[in-house]
Amino acid sequence: MARPNTPAPPEKDDTVRPSRGKFRGMTTLWDISPAVHPGSPVFPGDTPLRQHWDATIGPDSAVNLSTLTFSPHIGAHADAPLHFDPQGAAIGTLALEPYLGLCRVIHAIDCGPLIEWAHLGAAVQGALPARVLVRTRRKAAVDHWDSRFSAFAPRTLEYLADLGVRLVGIDTPSVDPADSPDLPSHQVLRQRHLRVLENLVLDEVPAGDYELIALPLKLTTADASPVRAVLRAL
């Protein structure tokens, strides 16, 4: 496929303008994070959620207190460069700006194994926000592991980076196929300094522009972090 003509990326306007709806001060929120619980699916080999109760309310304790053990790639999460680069930055050291601001949700439902540039269509014409989330599934696999998911073609990520995109998101477990041995799309993220969100739930979100809020935890040695990702109407 021929590379599309892409002009130099324009200056990104991250100004979030309030909705002009009937009820001033009220905006619609979409929660795009799956519920996280002991049955939440994880990538094969990752640690599922385990919860141990260290104390429970009763004669010997005034509080409930638990310990959680899980992979930071469970549920909606942000990968750090450290995940795919031995010299990469940990998630808690990254700037927060890419995870907060204007974004575009693009539907590429049933696109097949890879999201090619053609699947994004008119949604990437003209001015593009610095954050792009792609819906590939009719219904997110929130209660079981499914290895037959869509991932990004590396050149699609290259084209988005050329247009000034700083963060990409997807409603599947990874930007690379489950059986990919060398993770070429993750390597594009590294090379182009793109941030990424995986395992989003976009089932109820119409295509269009929103404000994204998906801040990772300040885990200063971790390769990823869960996020509570939400979209807010503009």
mmCIF file of N, CA, C and O in Angstrom, residues 103-171:
data_model
loop_
_atom_site.group_PDB
_atom_site.id
_atom_site.type_symbol
_atom_site.label_atom_id
_atom_site.label_comp_id
_atom_site.label_asym_id
_atom_site.label_seq_id
_atom_site.Cartn_x
_atom_site.Cartn_y
_atom_site.Cartn_z
ATOM 1 N N CYS A 103 -8.858 13.572 22.378
ATOM 2 C CA CYS A 103 -8.572 12.332 21.676
ATOM 3 C C CYS A 103 -9.662 12.054 20.654
ATOM 4 O O CYS A 103 -10.746 12.652 20.706
ATOM 5 N N ARG A 104 -9.363 11.149 19.748
ATOM 6 C CA ARG A 104 -10.344 10.720 18.754
ATOM 7 C C ARG A 104 -10.547 9.212 18.864
ATOM 8 O O ARG A 104 -9.583 8.450 18.893
ATOM 9 N N VAL A 105 -11.814 8.803 18.939
ATOM 10 C CA VAL A 105 -12.169 7.389 18.901
ATOM 11 C C VAL A 105 -12.526 7.043 17.457
ATOM 12 O O VAL A 105 -13.381 7.679 16.844
ATOM 13 N N ILE A 106 -11.862 6.027 16.923
ATOM 14 C CA ILE A 106 -12.059 5.586 15.541
ATOM 15 C C ILE A 106 -12.554 4.140 15.566
ATOM 16 O O ILE A 106 -12.013 3.304 16.297
ATOM 17 N N HIS A 107 -13.581 3.855 14.790
ATOM 18 C CA HIS A 107 -14.094 2.494 14.690
ATOM 19 C C HIS A 107 -13.455 1.785 13.503
ATOM 20 O O HIS A 107 -13.512 2.257 12.361
ATOM 21 N N ALA A 108 -12.821 0.633 13.789
ATOM 22 C CA ALA A 108 -12.289 -0.252 12.750
ATOM 23 C C ALA A 108 -12.747 -1.671 13.087
ATOM 24 O O ALA A 108 -11.947 -2.612 13.154
ATOM 25 N N ILE A 109 -14.043 -1.818 13.313
ATOM 26 C CA ILE A 109 -14.610 -3.076 13.813
ATOM 27 C C ILE A 109 -14.479 -4.171 12.759
ATOM 28 O O ILE A 109 -14.713 -3.951 11.573
ATOM 29 N N ASP A 110 -14.073 -5.356 13.245
ATOM 30 C CA ASP A 110 -13.911 -6.523 12.371
ATOM 31 C C ASP A 110 -12.882 -6.271 11.269
ATOM 32 O O ASP A 110 -13.039 -6.722 10.134
ATOM 33 N N CYS A 111 -11.811 -5.562 11.606
ATOM 34 C CA CYS A 111 -10.805 -5.208 10.598
ATOM 35 C C CYS A 111 -9.868 -6.358 10.268
ATOM 36 O O CYS A 111 -9.095 -6.276 9.314
ATOM 37 N N GLY A 112 -9.909 -7.425 11.061
ATOM 38 C CA GLY A 112 -8.993 -8.535 10.820
ATOM 39 C C GLY A 112 -7.806 -8.497 11.755
ATOM 40 O O GLY A 112 -7.795 -7.752 12.743
ATOM 41 N N PRO A 113 -6.769 -9.270 11.470
ATOM 42 C CA PRO A 113 -5.639 -9.390 12.406
ATOM 43 C C PRO A 113 -4.902 -8.085 12.672
ATOM 44 O O PRO A 113 -4.417 -7.868 13.782
ATOM 45 N N LEU A 114 -4.788 -7.215 11.641
ATOM 46 C CA LEU A 114 -4.022 -5.980 11.787
ATOM 47 C C LEU A 114 -4.838 -4.770 11.360
ATOM 48 O O LEU A 114 -5.582 -4.821 10.367
ATOM 49 N N ILE A 115 -4.682 -3.683 12.104
ATOM 50 C CA ILE A 115 -5.296 -2.402 11.742
ATOM 51 C C ILE A 115 -4.386 -1.735 10.730
ATOM 52 O O ILE A 115 -3.298 -1.253 11.062
ATOM 53 N N GLU A 116 -4.815 -1.741 9.480
ATOM 54 C CA GLU A 116 -4.063 -1.085 8.420
ATOM 55 C C GLU A 116 -4.535 0.363 8.292
ATOM 56 O O GLU A 116 -5.602 0.745 8.789
ATOM 57 N N TRP A 117 -3.727 1.167 7.618
ATOM 58 C CA TRP A 117 -4.057 2.587 7.472
ATOM 59 C C TRP A 117 -5.421 2.782 6.823
ATOM 60 O O TRP A 117 -6.205 3.648 7.219
ATOM 61 N N ALA A 118 -5.754 1.935 5.855
ATOM 62 C CA ALA A 118 -7.027 2.074 5.151
ATOM 63 C C ALA A 118 -8.217 1.877 6.071
ATOM 64 O O ALA A 118 -9.305 2.419 5.811
ATOM 65 N N HIS A 119 -8.053 1.124 7.155
ATOM 66 C CA HIS A 119 -9.166 0.892 8.079
ATOM 67 C C HIS A 119 -9.555 2.156 8.836
ATOM 68 O O HIS A 119 -10.669 2.259 9.349
ATOM 69 N N LEU A 120 -8.643 3.112 8.943
ATOM 70 C CA LEU A 120 -8.932 4.334 9.697
ATOM 71 C C LEU A 120 -9.689 5.353 8.857
ATOM 72 O O LEU A 120 -10.353 6.234 9.397
ATOM 73 N N GLY A 121 -9.569 5.258 7.550
ATOM 74 C CA GLY A 121 -10.405 6.012 6.624
ATOM 75 C C GLY A 121 -10.417 7.503 6.848
ATOM 76 O O GLY A 121 -9.399 8.135 7.155
ATOM 77 N N ALA A 122 -11.627 8.085 6.717
ATOM 78 C CA ALA A 122 -11.792 9.537 6.799
ATOM 79 C C ALA A 122 -11.490 10.074 8.184
ATOM 80 O O ALA A 122 -11.267 11.274 8.357
ATOM 81 N N ALA A 123 -11.463 9.198 9.195
ATOM 82 C CA ALA A 123 -11.248 9.651 10.574
ATOM 83 C C ALA A 123 -9.862 10.241 10.787
ATOM 84 O O ALA A 123 -9.630 10.935 11.776
ATOM 85 N N VAL A 124 -8.921 9.964 9.872
ATOM 86 C CA VAL A 124 -7.569 10.508 10.024
ATOM 87 C C VAL A 124 -7.276 11.592 8.993
ATOM 88 O O VAL A 124 -6.120 11.982 8.814
ATOM 89 N N GLN A 125 -8.306 12.075 8.341
ATOM 90 C CA GLN A 125 -8.135 13.175 7.399
ATOM 91 C C GLN A 125 -8.251 14.506 8.138
ATOM 92 O O GLN A 125 -9.037 14.635 9.069
ATOM 93 N N GLY A 126 -7.493 15.502 7.734
ATOM 94 C CA GLY A 126 -7.552 16.812 8.377
ATOM 95 C C GLY A 126 -6.855 16.800 9.722
ATOM 96 O O GLY A 126 -6.007 15.953 10.019
ATOM 97 N N ALA A 127 -7.223 17.742 10.563
ATOM 98 C CA ALA A 127 -6.591 17.874 11.882
ATOM 99 C C ALA A 127 -6.899 16.651 12.743
ATOM 100 O O ALA A 127 -8.037 16.182 12.802
ATOM 101 N N LEU A 128 -5.886 16.149 13.402
ATOM 102 C CA LEU A 128 -6.020 14.951 14.225
ATOM 103 C C LEU A 128 -5.534 15.265 15.637
ATOM 104 O O LEU A 128 -4.449 15.824 15.807
ATOM 105 N N PRO A 129 -6.316 14.912 16.674
ATOM 106 C CA PRO A 129 -5.830 15.130 18.040
ATOM 107 C C PRO A 129 -4.568 14.315 18.325
ATOM 108 O O PRO A 129 -4.213 13.398 17.569
ATOM 109 N N ALA A 130 -3.925 14.624 19.421
ATOM 110 C CA ALA A 130 -2.674 13.957 19.768
ATOM 111 C C ALA A 130 -2.888 12.559 20.328
ATOM 112 O O ALA A 130 -1.909 11.845 20.591
ATOM 113 N N ARG A 131 -4.148 12.160 20.515
ATOM 114 C CA ARG A 131 -4.455 10.851 21.084
ATOM 115 C C ARG A 131 -5.501 10.169 20.203
ATOM 116 O O ARG A 131 -6.522 10.786 19.873
ATOM 117 N N VAL A 132 -5.258 8.916 19.870
ATOM 118 C CA VAL A 132 -6.158 8.156 19.002
ATOM 119 C C VAL A 132 -6.446 6.801 19.643
ATOM 120 O O VAL A 132 -5.507 6.050 19.959
ATOM 121 N N LEU A 133 -7.720 6.490 19.840
ATOM 122 C CA LEU A 133 -8.158 5.202 20.360
ATOM 123 C C LEU A 133 -8.922 4.482 19.262
ATOM 124 O O LEU A 133 -9.780 5.080 18.612
ATOM 125 N N VAL A 134 -8.633 3.200 19.068
ATOM 126 C CA VAL A 134 -9.261 2.443 17.980
ATOM 127 C C VAL A 134 -10.084 1.297 18.562
ATOM 128 O O VAL A 134 -9.572 0.471 19.334
ATOM 129 N N ARG A 135 -11.362 1.273 18.169
ATOM 130 C CA ARG A 135 -12.248 0.170 18.543
ATOM 131 C C ARG A 135 -12.239 -0.864 17.426
ATOM 132 O O ARG A 135 -12.512 -0.548 16.269
ATOM 133 N N THR A 136 -11.922 -2.114 17.767
ATOM 134 C CA THR A 136 -11.868 -3.186 16.780
ATOM 135 C C THR A 136 -12.917 -4.257 17.024
ATOM 136 O O THR A 136 -13.201 -5.059 16.128
ATOM 137 N N ARG A 137 -13.471 -4.293 18.234
ATOM 138 C CA ARG A 137 -14.379 -5.380 18.608
ATOM 139 C C ARG A 137 -15.811 -4.881 18.751
ATOM 140 O O ARG A 137 -16.050 -3.752 19.186
ATOM 141 N N ARG A 138 -16.751 -5.762 18.407
ATOM 142 C CA ARG A 138 -18.159 -5.442 18.667
ATOM 143 C C ARG A 138 -18.433 -5.503 20.163
ATOM 144 O O ARG A 138 -19.228 -4.733 20.684
ATOM 145 N N LYS A 139 -17.778 -6.434 20.842
ATOM 146 C CA LYS A 139 -17.906 -6.555 22.298
ATOM 147 C C LYS A 139 -16.554 -6.955 22.868
ATOM 148 O O LYS A 139 -15.969 -7.956 22.449
ATOM 149 N N ALA A 140 -16.064 -6.169 23.803
ATOM 150 C CA ALA A 140 -14.754 -6.441 24.401
ATOM 151 C C ALA A 140 -14.777 -7.758 25.164
ATOM 152 O O ALA A 140 -15.782 -8.128 25.796
ATOM 153 N N ALA A 141 -13.660 -8.477 25.127
ATOM 154 C CA ALA A 141 -13.538 -9.759 25.833
ATOM 155 C C ALA A 141 -13.109 -9.499 27.269
ATOM 156 O O ALA A 141 -11.938 -9.612 27.616
ATOM 157 N N VAL A 142 -14.068 -9.127 28.109
ATOM 158 C CA VAL A 142 -13.747 -8.718 29.485
ATOM 159 C C VAL A 142 -13.754 -9.876 30.469
ATOM 160 O O VAL A 142 -13.274 -9.722 31.602
ATOM 161 N N ASP A 143 -14.278 -11.059 30.064
ATOM 162 C CA ASP A 143 -14.418 -12.158 31.020
ATOM 163 C C ASP A 143 -13.701 -13.431 30.595
ATOM 164 O O ASP A 143 -13.841 -14.475 31.231
ATOM 165 N N HIS A 144 -12.930 -13.372 29.502
ATOM 166 C CA HIS A 144 -12.190 -14.552 29.051
ATOM 167 C C HIS A 144 -11.020 -14.118 28.176
ATOM 168 O O HIS A 144 -11.048 -13.043 27.581
ATOM 169 N N TRP A 145 -9.997 -14.968 28.111
ATOM 170 C CA TRP A 145 -8.862 -14.697 27.229
ATOM 171 C C TRP A 145 -9.215 -15.127 25.814
ATOM 172 O O TRP A 145 -9.717 -16.225 25.589
ATOM 173 N N ASP A 146 -8.945 -14.256 24.852
ATOM 174 C CA ASP A 146 -9.191 -14.531 23.443
ATOM 175 C C ASP A 146 -7.959 -14.085 22.661
ATOM 176 O O ASP A 146 -7.682 -12.891 22.560
ATOM 177 N N SER A 147 -7.219 -15.042 22.131
ATOM 178 C CA SER A 147 -5.977 -14.722 21.423
ATOM 179 C C SER A 147 -6.223 -14.207 20.013
ATOM 180 O O SER A 147 -5.297 -13.706 19.368
ATOM 181 N N ARG A 148 -7.448 -14.297 19.512
ATOM 182 C CA ARG A 148 -7.748 -13.871 18.134
ATOM 183 C C ARG A 148 -8.195 -12.412 18.124
ATOM 184 O O ARG A 148 -9.341 -12.103 17.801
ATOM 185 N N PHE A 149 -7.278 -11.544 18.481
ATOM 186 C CA PHE A 149 -7.631 -10.124 18.555
ATOM 187 C C PHE A 149 -6.893 -9.335 17.480
ATOM 188 O O PHE A 149 -5.906 -9.804 16.900
ATOM 189 N N SER A 150 -7.390 -8.141 17.223
ATOM 190 C CA SER A 150 -6.749 -7.248 16.257
ATOM 191 C C SER A 150 -5.630 -6.471 16.932
ATOM 192 O O SER A 150 -5.727 -6.107 18.107
ATOM 193 N N ALA A 151 -4.586 -6.203 16.172
ATOM 194 C CA ALA A 151 -3.437 -5.420 16.645
ATOM 195 C C ALA A 151 -3.122 -4.363 15.590
ATOM 196 O O ALA A 151 -3.723 -4.330 14.520
ATOM 197 N N PHE A 152 -2.193 -3.492 15.907
ATOM 198 C CA PHE A 152 -1.790 -2.442 14.963
ATOM 199 C C PHE A 152 -0.744 -2.966 13.976
ATOM 200 O O PHE A 152 0.249 -3.586 14.385
ATOM 201 N N ALA A 153 -0.941 -2.682 12.707
ATOM 202 C CA ALA A 153 0.161 -2.837 11.756
ATOM 203 C C ALA A 153 1.222 -1.787 12.095
ATOM 204 O O ALA A 153 0.895 -0.628 12.367
ATOM 205 N N PRO A 154 2.501 -2.158 12.114
ATOM 206 C CA PRO A 154 3.535 -1.180 12.474
ATOM 207 C C PRO A 154 3.480 0.089 11.645
ATOM 208 O O PRO A 154 3.665 1.190 12.169
ATOM 209 N N ARG A 155 3.233 -0.023 10.363
ATOM 210 C CA ARG A 155 3.239 1.175 9.518
ATOM 211 C C ARG A 155 2.061 2.101 9.846
ATOM 212 O O ARG A 155 2.163 3.316 9.640
ATOM 213 N N THR A 156 0.964 1.551 10.368
ATOM 214 C CA THR A 156 -0.140 2.418 10.803
ATOM 215 C C THR A 156 0.320 3.305 11.951
ATOM 216 O O THR A 156 0.010 4.508 11.994
ATOM 217 N N LEU A 157 1.063 2.739 12.889
ATOM 218 C CA LEU A 157 1.605 3.542 13.989
ATOM 219 C C LEU A 157 2.598 4.573 13.474
ATOM 220 O O LEU A 157 2.643 5.711 13.973
ATOM 221 N N GLU A 158 3.382 4.206 12.488
ATOM 222 C CA GLU A 158 4.328 5.161 11.894
ATOM 223 C C GLU A 158 3.573 6.346 11.299
ATOM 224 O O GLU A 158 3.955 7.514 11.509
ATOM 225 N N TYR A 159 2.510 6.076 10.563
ATOM 226 C CA TYR A 159 1.747 7.155 9.934
ATOM 227 C C TYR A 159 1.108 8.063 10.988
ATOM 228 O O TYR A 159 1.094 9.291 10.841
ATOM 229 N N LEU A 160 0.568 7.456 12.060
ATOM 230 C CA LEU A 160 -0.033 8.261 13.121
ATOM 231 C C LEU A 160 1.020 9.150 13.783
ATOM 232 O O LEU A 160 0.764 10.329 14.068
ATOM 233 N N ALA A 161 2.202 8.605 14.026
ATOM 234 C CA ALA A 161 3.275 9.408 14.607
ATOM 235 C C ALA A 161 3.661 10.547 13.674
ATOM 236 O O ALA A 161 3.936 11.671 14.121
ATOM 237 N N ASP A 162 3.670 10.290 12.362
ATOM 238 C CA ASP A 162 3.982 11.342 11.392
ATOM 239 C C ASP A 162 2.992 12.499 11.487
ATOM 240 O O ASP A 162 3.336 13.653 11.201
ATOM 241 N N LEU A 163 1.763 12.199 11.884
ATOM 242 C CA LEU A 163 0.721 13.223 11.999
ATOM 243 C C LEU A 163 0.697 13.893 13.372
ATOM 244 O O LEU A 163 -0.193 14.692 13.654
ATOM 245 N N GLY A 164 1.660 13.562 14.210
ATOM 246 C CA GLY A 164 1.759 14.231 15.505
ATOM 247 C C GLY A 164 1.039 13.537 16.640
ATOM 248 O O GLY A 164 0.945 14.086 17.740
ATOM 249 N N VAL A 165 0.540 12.313 16.425
ATOM 250 C CA VAL A 165 -0.112 11.566 17.498
ATOM 251 C C VAL A 165 0.928 11.178 18.541
ATOM 252 O O VAL A 165 2.042 10.755 18.205
ATOM 253 N N ARG A 166 0.569 11.330 19.818
ATOM 254 C CA ARG A 166 1.488 11.043 20.922
ATOM 255 C C ARG A 166 1.077 9.815 21.726
ATOM 256 O O ARG A 166 1.878 9.254 22.475
ATOM 257 N N LEU A 167 -0.199 9.419 21.613
ATOM 258 C CA LEU A 167 -0.695 8.253 22.354
ATOM 259 C C LEU A 167 -1.686 7.509 21.483
ATOM 260 O O LEU A 167 -2.533 8.122 20.825
ATOM 261 N N VAL A 168 -1.581 6.172 21.494
ATOM 262 C CA VAL A 168 -2.564 5.327 20.825
ATOM 263 C C VAL A 168 -3.177 4.390 21.845
ATOM 264 O O VAL A 168 -2.546 4.030 22.850
ATOM 265 N N GLY A 169 -4.419 3.996 21.588
ATOM 266 C CA GLY A 169 -5.100 3.059 22.461
ATOM 267 C C GLY A 169 -5.875 2.051 21.648
ATOM 268 O O GLY A 169 -6.244 2.314 20.498
ATOM 269 N N ILE A 170 -6.139 0.896 22.247
ATOM 270 C CA ILE A 170 -6.813 -0.186 21.544
ATOM 271 C C ILE A 170 -7.649 -0.989 22.536
ATOM 272 O O ILE A 170 -7.339 -1.031 23.738
ATOM 273 N N ASP A 171 -8.702 -1.632 22.031
ATOM 274 C CA ASP A 171 -9.606 -2.405 22.887
ATOM 275 C C ASP A 171 -9.243 -3.890 22.915
ATOM 276 O O ASP A 171 -10.112 -4.746 23.084
#
